[in-house]
């Protein structure tokens, strides 16, 4: 085995997992283990800004998808559904892929059959069930709920409750977990002949014990949005759900408020990344306006910050896929947005996902600069 004097992470692990594999690192940017997931040298950079970088850690054809979901369940990233290409007639995927961020291994845990979804959203219940809400099944926009039981390794078809009042169909909406039994659903795409002037807000109640769900439409509404982001953020009185993007404006709107005792969620501990984001925004001047005309971007809450990346802009007719990093800082009143551009056009993303786990922010999949070729990489955000 030929290894240069420069040290690489994870090499030790894979030497013991695959003792018969010869690694020849040298000047290569990546290396392949046993015909499976490609690992990267720690010195490689995927997308760079002046003070941040997306660094690839693994590459696998299983990651190559867009408009999918990605959630952390029992220490693994679960990827479900999505699209393999930009061809409008190609059906969505229906497979479930698990990525282990410690071992950097990927495997299919659910076959590509049964429920197919893209443009859906998800929530994790009791660190066991992956609750899939709505989406495009290849023929229709649907509002039904199905769940993947990670302990049994199988799908469960949940039934509608007696008081269910569902939306007509959901796609490019958001579904935010409020508690183990309550989700908040905002927005959706309109029909081909429908210009929606507002976005309905639904409370979706779920009961894993009885395997039932039921929607209730709220009286409040937001402006029409699809492909937007929703951020559950702390405020002085408790929590508020703030939505942005998904329309040709820079407006942020509140889609729900809850007192301190109403939200029953465990905070994700990310002290290192919180400190890094604090240093990052400390060197820039912020703005009160959210990104204008952005949709299908990723957004993840990290402590008092929200980190948004990529997406498609509605403000231009050409070259619409973006690669800017945005940080929303709620420590001040009013909160501020900070934009950090990227000069590498090859790292544009749309329909991708980001996940926070073990003090790291992961970037998964999405279409690249042409808006139709899926990216087969998983990366982590690094802020020096």
Coordinates of C-alpha atoms in Angstrom, one line a residue:
X1 CA 0.0 0.0 0.0
X2 CA 1.5 3.3 -1.1
X3 CA 0.7 6.3 1.0
X4 CA 2.3 9.8 0.9
X5 CA 3.5 11.6 4.0
X6 CA 0.3 13.6 4.1
X7 CA -2.3 12.1 6.4
X8 CA -5.8 11.4 5.3
X9 CA -8.8 10.9 7.5
X10 CA -10.7 7.6 7.4
X11 CA -7.9 5.7 5.8
X12 CA -7.1 3.8 9.0
X13 CA -10.7 2.7 9.3
X14 CA -10.9 1.4 5.7
X15 CA -7.6 -0.4 5.9
X16 CA -9.1 -2.6 8.7
X17 CA -12.5 -2.9 7.0
X18 CA -10.9 -3.8 3.7
X19 CA -7.5 -5.4 4.4
X20 CA -7.1 -6.8 0.8
X21 CA -7.6 -3.5 -0.9
X22 CA -4.6 -1.6 -2.2
X23 CA -4.7 2.1 -1.9
X24 CA -2.5 4.2 -4.1
X25 CA -3.2 7.8 -3.0
X26 CA -0.3 9.8 -4.4
X27 CA -1.5 12.9 -6.1
X28 CA -5.0 11.6 -6.8
X29 CA -7.9 13.7 -5.6
X30 CA -10.0 10.7 -4.6
X31 CA -9.7 6.9 -4.2
X32 CA -12.2 4.1 -4.4
X33 CA -12.7 1.3 -1.9
X34 CA -13.9 -2.2 -2.9
X35 CA -15.9 -0.8 -5.8
X36 CA -18.2 1.1 -3.5
X37 CA -18.3 4.6 -2.1
X38 CA -15.5 6.9 -3.2
X39 CA -13.6 8.7 -0.4
X40 CA -11.8 12.0 -0.8
X41 CA -8.6 13.4 0.5
X42 CA -9.1 16.0 3.2
X43 CA -7.2 18.6 1.3
X44 CA -9.7 18.6 -1.6
X45 CA -12.2 21.5 -1.8
X46 CA -15.5 21.2 -3.6
X47 CA -16.9 24.8 -3.5
X48 CA -15.1 27.7 -2.1
X49 CA -16.0 31.2 -1.0
X50 CA -13.7 33.7 0.6
X51 CA -14.1 32.2 4.1
X52 CA -16.0 28.9 3.7
X53 CA -15.8 25.7 1.7
X54 CA -17.9 22.6 0.8
X55 CA -15.6 19.7 1.1
X56 CA -16.5 16.3 -0.4
X57 CA -16.3 13.2 1.8
X58 CA -18.0 10.6 -0.3
X59 CA -19.2 9.9 -3.8
X60 CA -21.7 7.2 -4.8
X61 CA -24.3 6.8 -7.5
X62 CA -26.9 6.2 -4.8
X63 CA -26.5 9.9 -3.8
X64 CA -27.2 11.2 -7.4
X65 CA -30.7 12.6 -7.1
X66 CA -32.6 15.9 -6.6
X67 CA -35.8 17.0 -5.0
X68 CA -35.4 14.2 -2.5
X69 CA -35.5 14.2 1.3
X70 CA -32.6 13.7 3.7
X71 CA -33.0 13.2 7.5
X72 CA -30.9 12.0 10.4
X73 CA -32.3 8.9 12.0
X74 CA -30.4 6.9 14.6
X75 CA -27.1 8.5 13.5
X76 CA -27.5 7.9 9.8
X77 CA -28.6 10.1 6.9
X78 CA -31.6 8.6 5.2
X79 CA -32.2 9.7 1.6
X80 CA -35.6 9.0 0.1
X81 CA -37.0 9.5 -3.3
X82 CA -36.2 12.3 -5.7
X83 CA -35.4 12.5 -9.4
X84 CA -32.5 11.0 -11.3
X85 CA -32.8 13.5 -14.2
X86 CA -34.5 16.6 -15.4
X87 CA -36.6 14.6 -17.9
X88 CA -40.3 15.5 -17.1
X89 CA -41.6 12.0 -17.9
X90 CA -39.2 10.1 -15.7
X91 CA -40.9 8.8 -12.6
X92 CA -39.6 9.6 -9.1
X93 CA -37.4 7.2 -7.2
X94 CA -38.9 5.1 -4.4
X95 CA -35.7 3.8 -2.7
X96 CA -34.4 4.4 0.7
X97 CA -30.6 4.9 1.1
X98 CA -28.7 5.0 4.4
X99 CA -25.4 6.9 4.7
X100 CA -23.2 6.3 7.7
X101 CA -21.3 9.6 8.3
X102 CA -18.8 7.8 10.6
X103 CA -17.8 4.9 8.4
X104 CA -18.6 6.8 5.2
X105 CA -20.6 3.8 3.8
X106 CA -23.9 3.8 1.9
X107 CA -26.4 1.1 1.4
X108 CA -29.9 0.7 0.1
X109 CA -32.2 -0.2 3.0
X110 CA -35.5 0.1 1.1
X111 CA -36.0 -1.1 -2.5
X112 CA -37.0 1.2 -5.4
X113 CA -40.6 0.2 -5.5
X114 CA -43.9 1.0 -3.9
X115 CA -44.2 4.6 -2.9
X116 CA -42.4 6.9 -5.3
X117 CA -42.0 10.5 -4.3
X118 CA -40.2 13.8 -5.3
X119 CA -40.8 17.3 -4.2
X120 CA -42.1 15.9 -0.9
X121 CA -41.1 16.7 2.7
X122 CA -40.4 14.6 5.8
X123 CA -40.2 14.6 9.6
X124 CA -38.6 12.1 12.0
X125 CA -40.9 10.8 14.8
X126 CA -39.4 9.3 18.0
X127 CA -36.1 8.8 16.2
X128 CA -37.7 5.8 14.5
X129 CA -40.3 6.7 11.9
X130 CA -39.5 8.7 8.8
X131 CA -42.8 10.4 8.0
X132 CA -43.2 11.3 4.3
X133 CA -45.8 14.0 3.7
X134 CA -47.2 14.6 0.2
X135 CA -45.2 15.0 -3.0
X136 CA -45.3 14.1 -6.6
X137 CA -45.7 10.4 -7.4
X138 CA -45.1 10.6 -11.1
X139 CA -48.8 11.2 -12.0
X140 CA -50.4 13.3 -9.2
X141 CA -49.6 15.7 -6.4
X142 CA -50.8 13.9 -3.2
X143 CA -51.3 14.8 0.4
X144 CA -51.2 11.3 1.8
X145 CA -48.8 10.3 4.6
X146 CA -46.7 7.1 4.7
X147 CA -43.9 6.2 7.1
X148 CA -40.7 4.1 7.0
X149 CA -40.2 2.2 10.2
X150 CA -36.4 2.1 10.7
X151 CA -36.5 -0.7 13.3
X152 CA -38.6 -3.0 11.2
X153 CA -37.1 -1.9 7.9
X154 CA -40.5 -1.6 6.1
X155 CA -43.1 0.9 4.9
X156 CA -46.3 1.6 6.8
X157 CA -49.4 2.9 5.2
X158 CA -51.1 5.3 7.7
X159 CA -54.8 5.8 7.6
X160 CA -56.7 9.1 7.6
X161 CA -58.3 10.1 10.9
X162 CA -62.1 10.8 11.1
X163 CA -61.7 14.6 11.1
X164 CA -59.1 14.7 8.3
X165 CA -59.4 17.9 6.1
X166 CA -56.5 17.4 3.6
X167 CA -55.2 19.8 1.0
X168 CA -56.0 18.9 -2.6
X169 CA -52.3 17.9 -3.2
X170 CA -48.9 18.9 -2.0
X171 CA -45.6 19.4 -3.7
X172 CA -42.7 21.8 -3.1
X173 CA -44.2 22.5 0.3
X174 CA -42.6 22.5 3.7
X175 CA -43.4 20.2 6.7
X176 CA -41.9 21.3 10.0
X177 CA -41.9 19.2 13.2
X178 CA -43.5 21.0 16.1
X179 CA -43.7 18.0 18.5
X180 CA -43.9 14.2 18.2
X181 CA -47.6 14.5 17.3
X182 CA -47.8 17.8 15.4
X183 CA -46.4 19.0 12.1
X184 CA -46.9 22.4 10.3
X185 CA -47.3 22.3 6.5
X186 CA -47.0 25.4 4.5
X187 CA -47.5 26.2 0.8
X188 CA -47.6 24.0 -2.4
X189 CA -47.4 24.3 -6.1
X190 CA -50.5 25.4 -8.0
X191 CA -52.0 23.5 -10.9
X192 CA -51.0 24.1 -14.4
X193 CA -54.0 26.4 -14.9
X194 CA -54.1 27.9 -11.4
X195 CA -52.3 31.0 -10.2
X196 CA -52.4 30.8 -6.5
X197 CA -52.5 34.1 -4.6
X198 CA -51.9 32.7 -1.1
X199 CA -50.5 29.7 0.6
X200 CA -52.6 27.7 3.0
X201 CA -51.2 26.6 6.3
X202 CA -52.1 23.2 7.8
X203 CA -51.6 21.6 11.1
X204 CA -50.9 17.9 10.5
X205 CA -51.4 15.7 13.6
X206 CA -49.8 12.2 13.6
X207 CA -50.2 9.3 15.9
X208 CA -47.6 6.5 15.5
X209 CA -49.4 4.3 18.0
X210 CA -52.6 4.2 15.9
X211 CA -50.9 4.9 12.6
X212 CA -53.3 7.7 11.8
X213 CA -53.0 11.3 10.6
X214 CA -55.3 14.2 10.0
X215 CA -55.0 17.7 8.5
X216 CA -56.6 20.8 9.8
X217 CA -56.4 24.1 7.8
X218 CA -55.4 27.1 9.9
X219 CA -57.2 30.5 9.5
X220 CA -53.9 32.3 8.8
X221 CA -52.2 32.2 5.4
X222 CA -49.0 33.4 3.7
X223 CA -48.3 34.7 0.3
X224 CA -48.2 32.0 -2.4
X225 CA -45.0 30.0 -2.1
X226 CA -43.5 26.8 -3.5
X227 CA -40.0 25.6 -3.2
X228 CA -39.5 27.8 -0.2
X229 CA -37.8 27.2 3.2
X230 CA -39.3 27.1 6.7
X231 CA -37.2 27.9 9.8
X232 CA -38.4 27.1 13.4
X233 CA -36.6 29.8 15.4
X234 CA -36.6 30.9 19.0
X235 CA -37.9 34.3 19.9
X236 CA -38.6 36.1 23.2
X237 CA -42.0 34.5 23.7
X238 CA -41.2 31.0 22.5
X239 CA -40.9 29.9 18.9
X240 CA -42.0 31.2 15.5
X241 CA -42.0 29.5 12.1
X242 CA -40.5 31.8 9.5
X243 CA -40.8 31.1 5.8
X244 CA -38.8 32.7 2.9
X245 CA -38.2 32.1 -0.8
X246 CA -40.4 30.2 -3.2
X247 CA -41.7 33.4 -4.9
X248 CA -40.4 36.5 -6.7
X249 CA -39.9 38.6 -3.6
X250 CA -37.6 38.9 -0.5
X251 CA -40.3 38.9 2.1
X252 CA -40.2 36.7 5.1
X253 CA -43.4 35.7 6.8
X254 CA -44.4 34.1 10.0
X255 CA -46.4 30.9 9.5
X256 CA -46.9 30.0 13.2
X257 CA -46.1 31.0 16.8
X258 CA -45.9 28.8 19.9
X259 CA -45.2 29.5 23.5
X260 CA -42.2 28.0 25.3
X261 CA -44.1 25.1 26.7
X262 CA -45.8 24.2 23.3
X263 CA -42.6 23.1 21.5
X264 CA -41.3 19.7 22.6
X265 CA -38.1 19.2 20.5
X266 CA -34.6 18.4 21.5
X267 CA -32.1 21.1 20.4
X268 CA -29.3 19.8 18.2
X269 CA -26.0 20.6 20.0
X270 CA -23.5 22.2 17.5
X271 CA -21.2 24.4 19.5
X272 CA -18.3 24.4 17.0
X273 CA -20.4 25.2 14.0
X274 CA -22.3 27.9 15.9
X275 CA -19.0 29.5 16.9
X276 CA -17.7 29.3 13.3
X277 CA -20.9 31.0 11.9
X278 CA -20.6 33.7 14.5
X279 CA -17.0 34.5 13.3
X280 CA -18.2 34.3 9.7
X281 CA -20.9 36.9 10.0
X282 CA -18.8 39.0 12.3
X283 CA -16.7 40.2 9.4
X284 CA -19.6 41.2 7.1
X285 CA -22.4 43.7 7.0
X286 CA -25.9 42.2 7.1
X287 CA -29.2 43.0 5.4
X288 CA -32.8 42.8 6.7
X289 CA -34.0 41.5 3.3
X290 CA -34.0 37.8 2.6
X291 CA -32.6 36.5 -0.7
X292 CA -35.0 37.7 -3.4
X293 CA -36.7 35.3 -5.8
X294 CA -35.0 32.1 -4.6
X295 CA -36.6 28.7 -4.6
X296 CA -35.6 25.0 -4.1
X297 CA -32.6 26.1 -1.9
X298 CA -31.6 24.2 1.2
X299 CA -31.9 25.6 4.7
X300 CA -30.9 24.2 8.1
X301 CA -31.2 25.8 11.5
X302 CA -27.9 25.8 13.5
X303 CA -28.3 27.3 17.0
X304 CA -29.3 31.0 16.6
X305 CA -28.5 30.8 12.8
X306 CA -30.1 29.4 9.7
X307 CA -27.8 28.4 6.8
X308 CA -29.3 28.5 3.3
X309 CA -27.4 27.4 0.2
X310 CA -27.9 27.3 -3.6
X311 CA -31.3 27.2 -5.2
X312 CA -32.8 28.7 -8.4
X313 CA -33.3 32.4 -8.8
X314 CA -36.5 33.8 -10.4
X315 CA -34.9 37.1 -11.1
X316 CA -32.9 36.0 -14.1
X317 CA -33.9 34.4 -17.4
X318 CA -30.7 32.5 -17.9
X319 CA -28.0 30.9 -15.7
X320 CA -30.6 30.6 -12.9
X321 CA -28.9 28.0 -10.6
X322 CA -27.1 29.5 -7.6
X323 CA -24.2 28.7 -5.3
X324 CA -24.3 31.4 -2.7
X325 CA -24.3 30.7 1.0
X326 CA -26.7 32.8 3.2
X327 CA -26.6 33.0 7.0
X328 CA -29.6 34.3 8.9
X329 CA -28.6 35.7 12.3
X330 CA -31.4 35.9 14.9
X331 CA -29.2 37.1 17.8
X332 CA -30.0 40.7 17.0
X333 CA -33.3 42.4 16.6
X334 CA -34.4 42.6 13.8
X335 CA -32.5 39.6 12.5
X336 CA -30.0 40.0 9.6
X337 CA -29.1 38.1 6.4
X338 CA -25.5 37.7 5.3
X339 CA -24.5 36.6 1.8
X340 CA -21.3 34.8 1.0
X341 CA -20.8 34.3 -2.8
X342 CA -19.0 31.4 -4.4
X343 CA -16.8 31.9 -7.5
X344 CA -16.9 28.3 -8.7
X345 CA -19.8 28.0 -11.2
X346 CA -19.4 24.3 -11.3
X347 CA -20.7 23.9 -7.8
X348 CA -24.2 25.4 -8.3
X349 CA -27.0 23.3 -6.7
X350 CA -30.8 23.1 -6.9
X351 CA -33.1 20.6 -5.3
X352 CA -30.4 19.5 -2.9
X353 CA -30.6 19.0 0.9
X354 CA -28.5 19.9 3.9
X355 CA -28.5 18.1 7.3
X356 CA -27.0 18.9 10.6
X357 CA -25.4 16.0 12.5
X358 CA -22.6 15.7 15.1
X359 CA -21.7 19.4 14.7
X360 CA -21.3 19.1 10.9
X361 CA -23.5 20.4 8.1
X362 CA -23.9 17.9 5.3
X363 CA -24.8 18.7 1.6
X364 CA -26.5 15.9 -0.2
X365 CA -27.3 15.6 -3.9
X366 CA -29.2 18.1 -6.1
X367 CA -28.9 19.0 -9.7
X368 CA -25.8 20.9 -10.9
X369 CA -25.3 24.0 -13.0
X370 CA -27.4 22.7 -15.9
X371 CA -30.4 22.0 -13.7
X372 CA -30.8 18.4 -14.8
X373 CA -27.6 16.5 -13.9
X374 CA -27.7 15.0 -10.4
X375 CA -24.6 15.3 -8.2
X376 CA -23.4 12.1 -6.6
X377 CA -21.5 13.6 -3.7
X378 CA -21.9 14.2 0.0
X379 CA -20.0 17.2 1.3
X380 CA -19.5 19.0 4.6
X381 CA -19.4 22.7 5.2
X382 CA -16.0 23.9 6.5
X383 CA -15.5 27.4 7.9
X384 CA -11.8 28.1 8.9

